[in-house]
PDB file of C-alpha atoms in Angstrom:
ATOM      1  CA  MET A   1     110.720 170.415 118.417  1.00  0.00           C
ATOM      2  CA  SER A   2     113.050 167.396 119.124  1.00  0.00           C
ATOM      3  CA  ASN A   3     114.395 166.640 122.493  1.00  0.00           C
ATOM      4  CA  GLN A   4     117.503 165.107 120.879  1.00  0.00           C
ATOM      5  CA  THR A   5     120.984 166.652 121.811  1.00  0.00           C
ATOM      6  CA  LEU A   6     123.633 167.614 119.486  1.00  0.00           C
ATOM      7  CA  GLU A   7     126.180 168.472 122.027  1.00  0.00           C
ATOM      8  CA  ASN A   8     129.817 167.996 120.765  1.00  0.00           C
ATOM      9  CA  LYS A   9     128.509 167.663 117.088  1.00  0.00           C
ATOM     10  CA  LYS A  10     129.496 169.967 114.224  1.00  0.00           C
ATOM     11  CA  ILE A  11     127.009 170.526 111.298  1.00  0.00           C
ATOM     12  CA  ALA A  12     127.925 172.252 108.088  1.00  0.00           C
ATOM     13  CA  PHE A  13     125.315 174.228 105.966  1.00  0.00           C
ATOM     14  CA  LEU A  14     126.371 174.444 102.488  1.00  0.00           C
ATOM     15  CA  ALA A  15     125.004 177.204 100.456  1.00  0.00           C
ATOM     16  CA  THR A  16     125.850 180.226  98.169  1.00  0.00           C
ATOM     17  CA  ASP A  17     123.932 183.284  96.593  1.00  0.00           C
ATOM     18  CA  GLY A  18     120.259 182.600  96.127  1.00  0.00           C
ATOM     19  CA  PHE A  19     119.374 180.145  99.017  1.00  0.00           C
ATOM     20  CA  GLU A  20     115.898 180.205 100.236  1.00  0.00           C
ATOM     21  CA  GLN A  21     116.582 182.053 103.507  1.00  0.00           C
ATOM     22  CA  VAL A  22     113.932 180.233 105.786  1.00  0.00           C
ATOM     23  CA  GLU A  23     115.507 176.917 104.578  1.00  0.00           C
ATOM     24  CA  LEU A  24     118.696 177.902 106.062  1.00  0.00           C
ATOM     25  CA  THR A  25     117.814 179.970 109.234  1.00  0.00           C
ATOM     26  CA  LYS A  26     115.034 177.622 110.730  1.00  0.00           C
ATOM     27  CA  PRO A  27     117.192 174.551 110.637  1.00  0.00           C
ATOM     28  CA  TRP A  28     120.185 176.524 111.616  1.00  0.00           C
ATOM     29  CA  GLU A  29     118.225 177.862 114.856  1.00  0.00           C
ATOM     30  CA  ALA A  30     116.867 174.361 115.621  1.00  0.00           C
ATOM     31  CA  ILE A  31     120.151 172.499 115.290  1.00  0.00           C
ATOM     32  CA  LYS A  32     121.919 175.184 117.126  1.00  0.00           C
ATOM     33  CA  GLU A  33     119.220 175.123 119.940  1.00  0.00           C
ATOM     34  CA  ALA A  34     119.759 171.275 120.032  1.00  0.00           C
ATOM     35  CA  GLY A  35     123.498 172.060 121.009  1.00  0.00           C
ATOM     36  CA  ALA A  36     125.488 171.781 117.800  1.00  0.00           C
ATOM     37  CA  THR A  37     128.175 173.983 116.500  1.00  0.00           C
ATOM     38  CA  VAL A  38     126.996 175.072 113.100  1.00  0.00           C
ATOM     39  CA  HIS A  39     129.142 176.645 110.162  1.00  0.00           C
ATOM     40  CA  LEU A  40     128.102 178.301 107.054  1.00  0.00           C
ATOM     41  CA  VAL A  41     130.167 176.795 104.173  1.00  0.00           C
ATOM     42  CA  SER A  42     130.205 178.402 100.900  1.00  0.00           C
ATOM     43  CA  ILE A  43     132.145 178.446  97.513  1.00  0.00           C
ATOM     44  CA  LYS A  44     132.936 182.048  98.103  1.00  0.00           C
ATOM     45  CA  SER A  45     134.237 184.148 101.100  1.00  0.00           C
ATOM     46  CA  GLY A  46     132.457 187.207 102.677  1.00  0.00           C
ATOM     47  CA  LYS A  47     128.634 187.249 102.709  1.00  0.00           C
ATOM     48  CA  ILE A  48     126.183 185.303 100.706  1.00  0.00           C
ATOM     49  CA  GLN A  49     122.674 186.509  99.723  1.00  0.00           C
ATOM     50  CA  GLY A  50     119.439 184.868 100.876  1.00  0.00           C
ATOM     51  CA  VAL A  51     116.175 185.149  99.150  1.00  0.00           C
ATOM     52  CA  HIS A  52     112.435 184.919 100.105  1.00  0.00           C
ATOM     53  CA  HIS A  53     111.284 182.996  97.001  1.00  0.00           C
ATOM     54  CA  ASP A  54     111.600 185.801  94.355  1.00  0.00           C
ATOM     55  CA  LYS A  55     112.541 188.684  96.537  1.00  0.00           C
ATOM     56  CA  GLN A  56     115.928 189.525  97.891  1.00  0.00           C
ATOM     57  CA  GLY A  57     116.469 188.552 101.514  1.00  0.00           C
ATOM     58  CA  ASP A  58     119.332 189.275 103.986  1.00  0.00           C
ATOM     59  CA  GLN A  59     123.146 188.646 103.651  1.00  0.00           C
ATOM     60  CA  PHE A  60     124.945 186.122 105.801  1.00  0.00           C
ATOM     61  CA  ASP A  61     128.534 185.881 106.845  1.00  0.00           C
ATOM     62  CA  VAL A  62     130.402 182.843 105.480  1.00  0.00           C
ATOM     63  CA  ASP A  63     132.404 180.927 108.116  1.00  0.00           C
ATOM     64  CA  LYS A  64     134.348 178.606 105.937  1.00  0.00           C
ATOM     65  CA  ILE A  65     135.196 178.154 102.030  1.00  0.00           C
ATOM     66  CA  VAL A  66     134.331 174.706 100.918  1.00  0.00           C
ATOM     67  CA  GLY A  67     137.789 174.149  99.643  1.00  0.00           C
ATOM     68  CA  ASP A  68     139.188 174.752 102.985  1.00  0.00           C
ATOM     69  CA  VAL A  69     137.054 172.149 104.938  1.00  0.00           C
ATOM     70  CA  SER A  70     136.386 168.414 104.655  1.00  0.00           C
ATOM     71  CA  ALA A  71     133.324 166.223 105.490  1.00  0.00           C
ATOM     72  CA  SER A  72     135.748 164.643 107.994  1.00  0.00           C
ATOM     73  CA  ASP A  73     135.383 168.037 109.988  1.00  0.00           C
ATOM     74  CA  TYR A  74     131.665 167.713 110.458  1.00  0.00           C
ATOM     75  CA  ASP A  75     129.043 165.330 111.910  1.00  0.00           C
ATOM     76  CA  GLY A  76     126.500 166.341 109.373  1.00  0.00           C
ATOM     77  CA  LEU A  77     125.319 168.369 106.429  1.00  0.00           C
ATOM     78  CA  VAL A  78     122.396 170.557 105.529  1.00  0.00           C
ATOM     79  CA  LEU A  79     121.738 171.680 101.980  1.00  0.00           C
ATOM     80  CA  PRO A  80     119.089 174.300 101.963  1.00  0.00           C
ATOM     81  CA  GLY A  81     117.082 175.097  98.684  1.00  0.00           C
ATOM     82  CA  GLY A  82     116.351 178.083  96.554  1.00  0.00           C
ATOM     83  CA  VAL A  83     116.697 177.715  92.943  1.00  0.00           C
ATOM     84  CA  PHE A  84     119.966 179.744  92.270  1.00  0.00           C
ATOM     85  CA  ASN A  85     121.815 178.237  95.225  1.00  0.00           C
ATOM     86  CA  PRO A  86     121.811 174.497  94.388  1.00  0.00           C
ATOM     87  CA  ASP A  87     122.341 175.297  90.641  1.00  0.00           C
ATOM     88  CA  ALA A  88     125.371 176.997  91.396  1.00  0.00           C
ATOM     89  CA  LEU A  89     126.758 174.423  93.978  1.00  0.00           C
ATOM     90  CA  ARG A  90     126.234 171.502  91.545  1.00  0.00           C
ATOM     91  CA  VAL A  91     128.587 173.095  89.071  1.00  0.00           C
ATOM     92  CA  ASN A  92     131.189 173.538  91.611  1.00  0.00           C
ATOM     93  CA  ASP A  93     133.642 170.478  91.815  1.00  0.00           C
ATOM     94  CA  GLU A  94     134.548 171.315  95.451  1.00  0.00           C
ATOM     95  CA  ALA A  95     131.093 171.582  96.576  1.00  0.00           C
ATOM     96  CA  VAL A  96     129.840 168.263  94.913  1.00  0.00           C
ATOM     97  CA  ASP A  97     133.073 166.542  96.288  1.00  0.00           C
ATOM     98  CA  PHE A  98     132.384 167.870  99.816  1.00  0.00           C
ATOM     99  CA  VAL A  99     128.623 166.549  99.483  1.00  0.00           C
ATOM    100  CA  ARG A 100     129.769 163.113  98.059  1.00  0.00           C
ATOM    101  CA  ASP A 101     132.322 162.788 101.088  1.00  0.00           C
ATOM    102  CA  PHE A 102     129.504 162.908 103.645  1.00  0.00           C
ATOM    103  CA  PHE A 103     128.078 159.801 102.078  1.00  0.00           C
ATOM    104  CA  LYS A 104     131.433 158.161 101.610  1.00  0.00           C
ATOM    105  CA  GLN A 105     131.907 158.647 105.382  1.00  0.00           C
ATOM    106  CA  HIS A 106     128.257 157.447 106.163  1.00  0.00           C
ATOM    107  CA  LYS A 107     127.258 160.715 107.731  1.00  0.00           C
ATOM    108  CA  PRO A 108     123.854 162.215 107.810  1.00  0.00           C
ATOM    109  CA  VAL A 109     122.659 164.638 105.198  1.00  0.00           C
ATOM    110  CA  ALA A 110     119.476 166.884 105.350  1.00  0.00           C
ATOM    111  CA  ALA A 111     118.275 168.565 101.856  1.00  0.00           C
ATOM    112  CA  ILE A 112     115.192 170.510 101.498  1.00  0.00           C
ATOM    113  CA  CYS A 113     113.393 171.906  98.467  1.00  0.00           C
ATOM    114  CA  HIS A 114     115.825 172.383  95.412  1.00  0.00           C
ATOM    115  CA  GLY A 115     118.681 171.228  97.920  1.00  0.00           C
ATOM    116  CA  PRO A 116     118.759 167.629  96.418  1.00  0.00           C
ATOM    117  CA  TRP A 117     119.741 169.024  93.107  1.00  0.00           C
ATOM    118  CA  THR A 118     123.453 168.925  94.453  1.00  0.00           C
ATOM    119  CA  LEU A 119     122.738 165.307  95.562  1.00  0.00           C
ATOM    120  CA  VAL A 120     121.903 164.280  91.956  1.00  0.00           C
ATOM    121  CA  GLU A 121     125.320 165.695  90.806  1.00  0.00           C
ATOM    122  CA  ALA A 122     127.304 163.987  93.601  1.00  0.00           C
ATOM    123  CA  GLY A 123     125.756 160.711  92.235  1.00  0.00           C
ATOM    124  CA  VAL A 124     124.292 159.586  95.642  1.00  0.00           C
ATOM    125  CA  VAL A 125     120.631 159.133  95.263  1.00  0.00           C
ATOM    126  CA  GLU A 126     120.468 155.945  93.200  1.00  0.00           C
ATOM    127  CA  GLY A 127     118.177 153.502  95.036  1.00  0.00           C
ATOM    128  CA  ARG A 128     117.287 156.004  97.609  1.00  0.00           C
ATOM    129  CA  ARG A 129     113.851 157.046  98.715  1.00  0.00           C
ATOM    130  CA  VAL A 130     113.627 160.948  98.628  1.00  0.00           C
ATOM    131  CA  THR A 131     111.431 163.848  98.123  1.00  0.00           C
ATOM    132  CA  SER A 132     112.051 167.616  96.942  1.00  0.00           C
ATOM    133  CA  TRP A 133     110.439 170.649  95.266  1.00  0.00           C
ATOM    134  CA  PRO A 134     108.157 169.004  92.635  1.00  0.00           C
ATOM    135  CA  SER A 135     110.172 170.265  89.614  1.00  0.00           C
ATOM    136  CA  LEU A 136     113.113 168.097  90.635  1.00  0.00           C
ATOM    137  CA  LYS A 137     111.124 164.941  90.390  1.00  0.00           C
ATOM    138  CA  THR A 138     112.359 164.010  86.993  1.00  0.00           C
ATOM    139  CA  ASP A 139     116.055 164.885  87.859  1.00  0.00           C
ATOM    140  CA  LEU A 140     115.904 162.657  90.685  1.00  0.00           C
ATOM    141  CA  THR A 141     114.029 159.905  89.106  1.00  0.00           C
ATOM    142  CA  ASN A 142     116.648 159.980  86.171  1.00  0.00           C
ATOM    143  CA  ALA A 143     119.427 159.747  88.671  1.00  0.00           C
ATOM    144  CA  GLY A 144     117.971 156.568  89.956  1.00  0.00           C
ATOM    145  CA  ALA A 145     116.007 157.933  93.048  1.00  0.00           C
ATOM    146  CA  ASP A 146     112.529 156.725  94.328  1.00  0.00           C
ATOM    147  CA  TRP A 147     110.831 160.296  94.496  1.00  0.00           C
ATOM    148  CA  VAL A 148     107.670 160.570  96.565  1.00  0.00           C
ATOM    149  CA  ASP A 149     105.423 163.474  97.610  1.00  0.00           C
ATOM    150  CA  GLU A 150     105.628 163.326 101.356  1.00  0.00           C
ATOM    151  CA  GLU A 151     106.432 165.920 104.021  1.00  0.00           C
ATOM    152  CA  CYS A 152     109.631 164.340 104.986  1.00  0.00           C
ATOM    153  CA  VAL A 153     111.509 161.324 103.921  1.00  0.00           C
ATOM    154  CA  CYS A 154     114.293 159.589 105.853  1.00  0.00           C
ATOM    155  CA  ASP A 155     116.363 156.973 104.062  1.00  0.00           C
ATOM    156  CA  GLU A 156     119.381 155.686 106.079  1.00  0.00           C
ATOM    157  CA  GLY A 157     120.497 159.020 107.231  1.00  0.00           C
ATOM    158  CA  LEU A 158     119.580 161.062 104.230  1.00  0.00           C
ATOM    159  CA  VAL A 159     116.731 163.341 105.276  1.00  0.00           C
ATOM    160  CA  THR A 160     114.638 165.226 102.438  1.00  0.00           C
ATOM    161  CA  SER A 161     111.559 167.564 102.514  1.00  0.00           C
ATOM    162  CA  ARG A 162     109.533 169.348  99.744  1.00  0.00           C
ATOM    163  CA  ASN A 163     109.327 173.053 100.802  1.00  0.00           C
ATOM    164  CA  PRO A 164     109.323 175.639 103.697  1.00  0.00           C
ATOM    165  CA  ASP A 165     105.967 174.297 104.917  1.00  0.00           C
ATOM    166  CA  ASP A 166     107.698 170.929 105.691  1.00  0.00           C
ATOM    167  CA  LEU A 167     110.298 172.752 108.062  1.00  0.00           C
ATOM    168  CA  PRO A 168     109.059 171.579 111.332  1.00  0.00           C
ATOM    169  CA  ALA A 169     109.192 167.871 110.396  1.00  0.00           C
ATOM    170  CA  PHE A 170     112.501 168.322 108.250  1.00  0.00           C
ATOM    171  CA  CYS A 171     114.286 170.032 111.352  1.00  0.00           C
ATOM    172  CA  GLU A 172     113.091 167.427 113.867  1.00  0.00           C
ATOM    173  CA  LYS A 173     114.064 164.547 111.612  1.00  0.00           C
ATOM    174  CA  ALA A 174     117.449 166.088 110.777  1.00  0.00           C
ATOM    175  CA  ILE A 175     118.353 166.550 114.393  1.00  0.00           C
ATOM    176  CA  GLU A 176     117.389 163.012 115.131  1.00  0.00           C
ATOM    177  CA  GLU A 177     119.491 161.743 112.348  1.00  0.00           C
ATOM    178  CA  PHE A 178     122.503 163.935 113.344  1.00  0.00           C
ATOM    179  CA  ALA A 179     122.091 162.516 117.044  1.00  0.00           C
ATOM    180  CA  GLU A 180     122.174 159.147 115.675  1.00  0.00           C
ATOM    181  CA  GLY A 181     125.390 159.716 113.877  1.00  0.00           C
ATOM    182  CA  LYS A 182     126.831 157.528 111.061  1.00  0.00           C
ATOM    183  CA  HIS A 183     124.741 155.255 109.172  1.00  0.00           C
ATOM    184  CA  ALA A 184     126.020 152.124 107.407  1.00  0.00           C
ATOM    185  CA  LYS A 185     124.043 152.315 104.455  1.00  0.00           C
ATOM    186  CA  GLN A 186     124.323 156.100 103.989  1.00  0.00           C
ATOM    187  CA  THR A 187     126.890 155.782 101.206  1.00  0.00           C
ATOM    188  CA  VAL A 188     127.782 156.353  97.592  1.00  0.00           C
TER     189      VAL A 188
END
């Protein structure tokens, strides 16, 4: 794993019911181990339900409600996948605004698998090189992104990966980008 330190950094994980559990837990552990404070931000309070592909996973305590926080409270953002999770996030105005604000503030964002669906809704992928779960290729391309089939893609502070098999590379690159901080070309 990366030898980068994230001391004094605060990273938000935005998710709701139906997130792919390992796509939250592995980056969470790696980013926490690198020294960051991590918060689970959601569109609802209480607990949210993880999944293991098509099977029910564990429930996780929500730390903050998206309407009560701002991108200015954080140094970076992680968007785990799962099919239901990003589909619910992309129709929630507060969640979409929260994601878009990270780009307006030039802060690093890491999205894996179906996570980039929310990026499409936020209008932040045009002209960006990205990857995702293959079924999102058309959505991302139609939104103006340059979609590629690679393990991990980094474009000016935007880190994307395809699936749980890519988690080691995804976590390492996300930590590197969070450690670097703001990127001038990471914008709307």
